[in-house]
mmCIF file of C-alpha atoms in Angstrom:
data_model
loop_
_atom_site.group_PDB
_atom_site.id
_atom_site.type_symbol
_atom_site.label_atom_id
_atom_site.label_comp_id
_atom_site.label_asym_id
_atom_site.label_seq_id
_atom_site.Cartn_x
_atom_site.Cartn_y
_atom_site.Cartn_z
ATOM 1 C CA UNK A 1 -33.537 -0.456 4.275
ATOM 2 C CA UNK A 2 -32.539 0.817 7.733
ATOM 3 C CA UNK A 3 -29.381 -1.293 7.596
ATOM 4 C CA UNK A 4 -28.483 0.186 4.185
ATOM 5 C CA UNK A 5 -29.078 3.749 5.409
ATOM 6 C CA UNK A 6 -26.982 3.121 8.510
ATOM 7 C CA UNK A 7 -24.184 1.682 6.374
ATOM 8 C CA UNK A 8 -24.277 4.700 4.048
ATOM 9 C CA UNK A 9 -24.150 7.115 6.978
ATOM 10 C CA UNK A 10 -21.171 5.196 8.345
ATOM 11 C CA UNK A 11 -19.342 5.375 5.020
ATOM 12 C CA UNK A 12 -19.963 9.121 4.759
ATOM 13 C CA UNK A 13 -18.714 9.580 8.299
ATOM 14 C CA UNK A 14 -15.544 7.614 7.622
ATOM 15 C CA UNK A 15 -14.904 9.647 4.449
ATOM 16 C CA UNK A 16 -15.310 12.864 6.434
ATOM 17 C CA UNK A 17 -12.843 11.670 9.060
ATOM 18 C CA UNK A 18 -10.465 10.744 6.261
ATOM 19 C CA UNK A 19 -10.234 14.415 5.277
ATOM 20 C CA UNK A 20 -8.331 15.074 8.511
ATOM 21 C CA UNK A 21 -6.263 11.881 8.367
ATOM 22 C CA UNK A 22 -8.317 9.726 10.746
ATOM 23 C CA UNK A 23 -8.493 6.109 9.536
ATOM 24 C CA UNK A 24 -11.422 4.238 11.064
ATOM 25 C CA UNK A 25 -11.209 0.462 11.285
ATOM 26 C CA UNK A 26 -8.525 0.182 8.588
ATOM 27 C CA UNK A 27 -6.362 -2.879 9.158
ATOM 28 C CA UNK A 28 -2.609 -2.705 8.631
ATOM 29 C CA UNK A 29 -0.409 -5.771 8.098
ATOM 30 C CA UNK A 30 0.996 -6.969 11.448
ATOM 31 C CA UNK A 31 4.686 -6.271 11.945
ATOM 32 C CA UNK A 32 7.411 -5.658 14.476
ATOM 33 C CA UNK A 33 9.546 -2.532 14.396
ATOM 34 C CA UNK A 34 12.546 -0.797 15.859
ATOM 35 C CA UNK A 35 14.091 2.633 15.439
ATOM 36 C CA UNK A 36 17.247 2.929 13.350
ATOM 37 C CA UNK A 37 17.336 6.734 13.669
ATOM 38 C CA UNK A 38 14.858 9.378 14.788
ATOM 39 C CA UNK A 39 13.408 9.354 11.276
ATOM 40 C CA UNK A 40 13.997 5.813 10.012
ATOM 41 C CA UNK A 41 12.300 2.633 11.245
ATOM 42 C CA UNK A 42 13.126 -1.007 10.507
ATOM 43 C CA UNK A 43 10.041 -3.229 10.210
ATOM 44 C CA UNK A 44 9.565 -6.972 9.823
ATOM 45 C CA UNK A 45 6.394 -8.087 8.027
ATOM 46 C CA UNK A 46 5.109 -11.652 8.031
ATOM 47 C CA UNK A 47 3.729 -13.311 4.862
ATOM 48 C CA UNK A 48 0.537 -11.704 3.544
ATOM 49 C CA UNK A 49 -1.743 -11.697 0.524
ATOM 50 C CA UNK A 50 -2.296 -8.858 -1.944
ATOM 51 C CA UNK A 51 -4.643 -8.143 -4.806
ATOM 52 C CA UNK A 52 -2.628 -6.519 -7.563
ATOM 53 C CA UNK A 53 -2.906 -5.075 -11.045
ATOM 54 C CA UNK A 54 -0.361 -3.798 -13.567
ATOM 55 C CA UNK A 55 -0.993 -0.478 -15.304
ATOM 56 C CA UNK A 56 1.009 0.790 -18.272
ATOM 57 C CA UNK A 57 0.882 4.551 -17.652
ATOM 58 C CA UNK A 58 2.793 7.311 -15.893
ATOM 59 C CA UNK A 59 3.093 7.125 -12.109
ATOM 60 C CA UNK A 60 0.091 9.239 -11.112
ATOM 61 C CA UNK A 61 -2.267 7.841 -13.755
ATOM 62 C CA UNK A 62 -1.190 4.288 -12.912
ATOM 63 C CA UNK A 63 -1.901 4.863 -9.226
ATOM 64 C CA UNK A 64 -5.378 6.202 -9.953
ATOM 65 C CA UNK A 65 -6.313 3.511 -12.476
ATOM 66 C CA UNK A 66 -4.850 0.748 -10.329
ATOM 67 C CA UNK A 67 -6.768 2.000 -7.308
ATOM 68 C CA UNK A 68 -10.022 1.990 -9.287
ATOM 69 C CA UNK A 69 -9.534 -1.589 -10.491
ATOM 70 C CA UNK A 70 -8.663 -2.900 -7.042
ATOM 71 C CA UNK A 71 -11.406 -0.913 -5.308
ATOM 72 C CA UNK A 72 -13.933 -2.460 -7.686
ATOM 73 C CA UNK A 73 -12.650 -5.909 -6.706
ATOM 74 C CA UNK A 74 -12.985 -5.383 -2.949
ATOM 75 C CA UNK A 75 -16.376 -3.676 -3.313
ATOM 76 C CA UNK A 76 -17.885 -6.782 -4.917
ATOM 77 C CA UNK A 77 -16.356 -6.984 -8.402
ATOM 78 C CA UNK A 78 -15.544 -10.644 -7.918
ATOM 79 C CA UNK A 79 -17.088 -14.007 -8.650
ATOM 80 C CA UNK A 80 -18.584 -14.295 -5.187
ATOM 81 C CA UNK A 81 -19.901 -10.716 -5.190
ATOM 82 C CA UNK A 82 -18.318 -10.432 -1.742
ATOM 83 C CA UNK A 83 -17.000 -7.272 -0.144
ATOM 84 C CA UNK A 84 -13.478 -7.287 1.256
ATOM 85 C CA UNK A 85 -12.497 -4.679 3.836
ATOM 86 C CA UNK A 86 -10.144 -1.911 2.751
ATOM 87 C CA UNK A 87 -6.691 -2.075 4.331
ATOM 88 C CA UNK A 88 -3.655 0.144 4.404
ATOM 89 C CA UNK A 89 -1.288 0.774 2.789
ATOM 90 C CA UNK A 90 -1.808 0.723 -0.934
ATOM 91 C CA UNK A 91 1.425 -0.225 -2.665
ATOM 92 C CA UNK A 92 2.742 0.953 -6.024
ATOM 93 C CA UNK A 93 6.009 -0.200 -7.525
ATOM 94 C CA UNK A 94 7.557 -0.521 -10.992
ATOM 95 C CA UNK A 95 6.781 -3.719 -12.847
ATOM 96 C CA UNK A 96 9.613 -6.196 -12.428
ATOM 97 C CA UNK A 97 11.320 -4.224 -9.657
ATOM 98 C CA UNK A 98 10.376 -6.640 -6.893
ATOM 99 C CA UNK A 99 10.156 -10.345 -6.343
ATOM 100 C CA UNK A 100 6.547 -11.527 -6.394
ATOM 101 C CA UNK A 101 5.597 -11.301 -2.802
ATOM 102 C CA UNK A 102 3.412 -7.478 -0.954
ATOM 103 C CA UNK A 103 -2.616 -3.308 5.596
ATOM 104 C CA UNK A 104 -2.084 0.248 5.199
ATOM 105 C CA UNK A 105 0.320 2.252 2.782
ATOM 106 C CA UNK A 106 0.455 2.726 -0.972
ATOM 107 C CA UNK A 107 3.896 1.966 -2.403
ATOM 108 C CA UNK A 108 5.400 3.731 -5.372
ATOM 109 C CA UNK A 109 8.668 3.554 -7.333
ATOM 110 C CA UNK A 110 9.535 4.501 -10.934
ATOM 111 C CA UNK A 111 9.542 2.006 -13.788
ATOM 112 C CA UNK A 112 9.469 1.839 -17.590
ATOM 113 C CA UNK A 113 7.396 -1.318 -18.114
ATOM 114 C CA UNK A 114 4.324 -0.269 -16.161
ATOM 115 C CA UNK A 115 3.422 -0.090 -12.480
ATOM 116 C CA UNK A 116 2.161 -2.735 -10.104
ATOM 117 C CA UNK A 117 -0.473 -1.432 -7.680
ATOM 118 C CA UNK A 118 -1.414 -3.586 -4.692
ATOM 119 C CA UNK A 119 -3.999 -3.726 -1.935
ATOM 120 C CA UNK A 120 -3.054 -5.918 1.025
ATOM 121 C CA UNK A 121 -5.845 -8.265 2.004
ATOM 122 C CA UNK A 122 -7.207 -8.435 5.580
ATOM 123 C CA UNK A 123 -5.501 -11.118 7.649
ATOM 124 C CA UNK A 124 -8.671 -13.205 8.070
ATOM 125 C CA UNK A 125 -8.608 -14.192 4.375
ATOM 126 C CA UNK A 126 -6.547 -16.956 2.748
ATOM 127 C CA UNK A 127 -5.848 -17.719 -0.901
ATOM 128 C CA UNK A 128 -8.520 -20.412 -0.667
ATOM 129 C CA UNK A 129 -11.222 -18.189 0.835
ATOM 130 C CA UNK A 130 -10.674 -14.928 -1.060
ATOM 131 C CA UNK A 131 -13.160 -14.415 -3.908
ATOM 132 C CA UNK A 132 -11.670 -14.597 -7.394
ATOM 133 C CA UNK A 133 -11.544 -11.262 -9.276
ATOM 134 C CA UNK A 134 -13.917 -10.945 -12.229
ATOM 135 C CA UNK A 135 -11.424 -8.615 -13.942
ATOM 136 C CA UNK A 136 -8.573 -10.564 -15.556
ATOM 137 C CA UNK A 137 -6.278 -7.585 -14.900
ATOM 138 C CA UNK A 138 -6.565 -8.167 -11.140
ATOM 139 C CA UNK A 139 -4.758 -11.123 -9.572
ATOM 140 C CA UNK A 140 -4.113 -12.436 -6.071
ATOM 141 C CA UNK A 141 -0.531 -12.998 -4.962
ATOM 142 C CA UNK A 142 1.228 -14.305 -1.856
ATOM 143 C CA UNK A 143 3.777 -11.857 -0.443
ATOM 144 C CA UNK A 144 6.642 -13.458 1.491
ATOM 145 C CA UNK A 145 7.930 -12.195 4.812
ATOM 146 C CA UNK A 146 10.285 -9.253 4.426
ATOM 147 C CA UNK A 147 12.274 -6.670 6.348
ATOM 148 C CA UNK A 148 11.992 -3.045 5.227
ATOM 149 C CA UNK A 149 13.415 0.335 6.155
ATOM 150 C CA UNK A 150 10.787 3.075 6.389
ATOM 151 C CA UNK A 151 10.843 6.862 6.521
ATOM 152 C CA UNK A 152 7.487 8.531 7.209
ATOM 153 C CA UNK A 153 6.447 11.923 5.820
ATOM 154 C CA UNK A 154 3.365 14.022 5.126
ATOM 155 C CA UNK A 155 2.417 16.301 2.244
ATOM 156 C CA UNK A 156 2.264 15.665 -1.488
ATOM 157 C CA UNK A 157 2.750 12.373 -3.309
ATOM 158 C CA UNK A 158 4.411 13.562 -6.505
ATOM 159 C CA UNK A 159 7.948 12.744 -7.516
ATOM 160 C CA UNK A 160 9.210 16.149 -6.327
ATOM 161 C CA UNK A 161 7.762 15.431 -2.880
ATOM 162 C CA UNK A 162 9.088 11.887 -2.676
ATOM 163 C CA UNK A 163 12.644 12.316 -3.974
ATOM 164 C CA UNK A 164 14.008 14.271 -0.947
ATOM 165 C CA UNK A 165 12.568 11.609 1.369
ATOM 166 C CA UNK A 166 14.205 8.831 -0.652
ATOM 167 C CA UNK A 167 17.512 10.691 -0.463
ATOM 168 C CA UNK A 168 17.206 10.965 3.319
ATOM 169 C CA UNK A 169 16.348 7.267 3.662
ATOM 170 C CA UNK A 170 19.223 6.239 1.402
ATOM 171 C CA UNK A 171 21.685 8.396 3.364
ATOM 172 C CA UNK A 172 20.585 6.913 6.690
ATOM 173 C CA UNK A 173 21.003 3.337 5.454
ATOM 174 C CA UNK A 174 24.411 4.064 3.986
ATOM 175 C CA UNK A 175 25.497 5.633 7.269
ATOM 176 C CA UNK A 176 24.609 2.368 9.030
ATOM 177 C CA UNK A 177 26.097 0.142 6.288
ATOM 178 C CA UNK A 178 22.712 -1.399 5.458
ATOM 179 C CA UNK A 179 22.259 -2.669 1.919
ATOM 180 C CA UNK A 180 19.132 -1.754 -0.060
ATOM 181 C CA UNK A 181 17.550 -4.718 -1.877
ATOM 182 C CA UNK A 182 15.658 -3.585 -4.957
ATOM 183 C CA UNK A 183 14.038 -0.272 -5.789
ATOM 184 C CA UNK A 184 12.647 2.024 -3.083
ATOM 185 C CA UNK A 185 8.854 2.237 -2.867
ATOM 186 C CA UNK A 186 6.350 4.748 -1.559
ATOM 187 C CA UNK A 187 3.418 3.707 0.621
ATOM 188 C CA UNK A 188 0.277 5.812 1.017
ATOM 189 C CA UNK A 189 -2.143 5.318 3.902
ATOM 190 C CA UNK A 190 -4.774 7.965 3.211
ATOM 191 C CA UNK A 191 -7.290 8.687 0.445
ATOM 192 C CA UNK A 192 -6.633 11.527 -2.028
ATOM 193 C CA UNK A 193 -9.058 13.844 -0.216
ATOM 194 C CA UNK A 194 -7.037 13.821 3.030
ATOM 195 C CA UNK A 195 -5.501 17.241 3.687
ATOM 196 C CA UNK A 196 -1.871 17.064 2.553
ATOM 197 C CA UNK A 197 -0.287 18.091 5.909
ATOM 198 C CA UNK A 198 -2.242 15.312 7.648
ATOM 199 C CA UNK A 199 -1.424 12.475 5.244
ATOM 200 C CA UNK A 200 0.660 9.501 6.251
ATOM 201 C CA UNK A 201 3.103 8.667 3.474
ATOM 202 C CA UNK A 202 6.200 6.488 3.696
ATOM 203 C CA UNK A 203 9.232 5.770 1.557
ATOM 204 C CA UNK A 204 10.209 2.132 1.909
ATOM 205 C CA UNK A 205 12.968 -0.201 0.754
ATOM 206 C CA UNK A 206 13.578 -3.892 1.394
ATOM 207 C CA UNK A 207 16.732 -4.566 3.447
ATOM 208 C CA UNK A 208 18.458 -7.800 4.551
ATOM 209 C CA UNK A 209 16.792 -9.785 7.310
ATOM 210 C CA UNK A 210 18.385 -8.950 10.642
ATOM 211 C CA UNK A 211 19.247 -5.373 9.647
#
């Protein structure tokens, strides 16, 4: 009982810190990075694993429903009834816009055939050791190594908030003659209750290796 109470207090404390953009113990996928400009960063991610689900809805509804499905999986909605630590980011992208591949942002890009929402799995897990989802709409996928260009911003997550950031990222890459591979995405690192000015959001696009 004491252990359960302590765990609950810890969860409440972490949620409270999340309001002001403080992420406690949230793993992010390991990567290397370099600055392209003051605003744009080039990152190299190694292979990783993601739990993903496809939602046929508009962007905001898909993000919310996808988050619920994946949260249920990591909180024990799996055949082993095991809990899997939350990571950042959460990724959202249009169905079919990326090669099958994907720990802290959420990624978002527009699509007409539904949206793929992904949680990156903590690095200690493998495809063999991760518990199998008990929801057929949730699957596990291996994400290959990739190089991405990233522009970080705070504030809202709606299309009107994201579009100017995508335009700035696109302009910076064009200025440096760097090709964009596939559709841009948006990654979100904070829960919905984080104050907008303190959120960490990123617009992201895959670029050629060695960019």
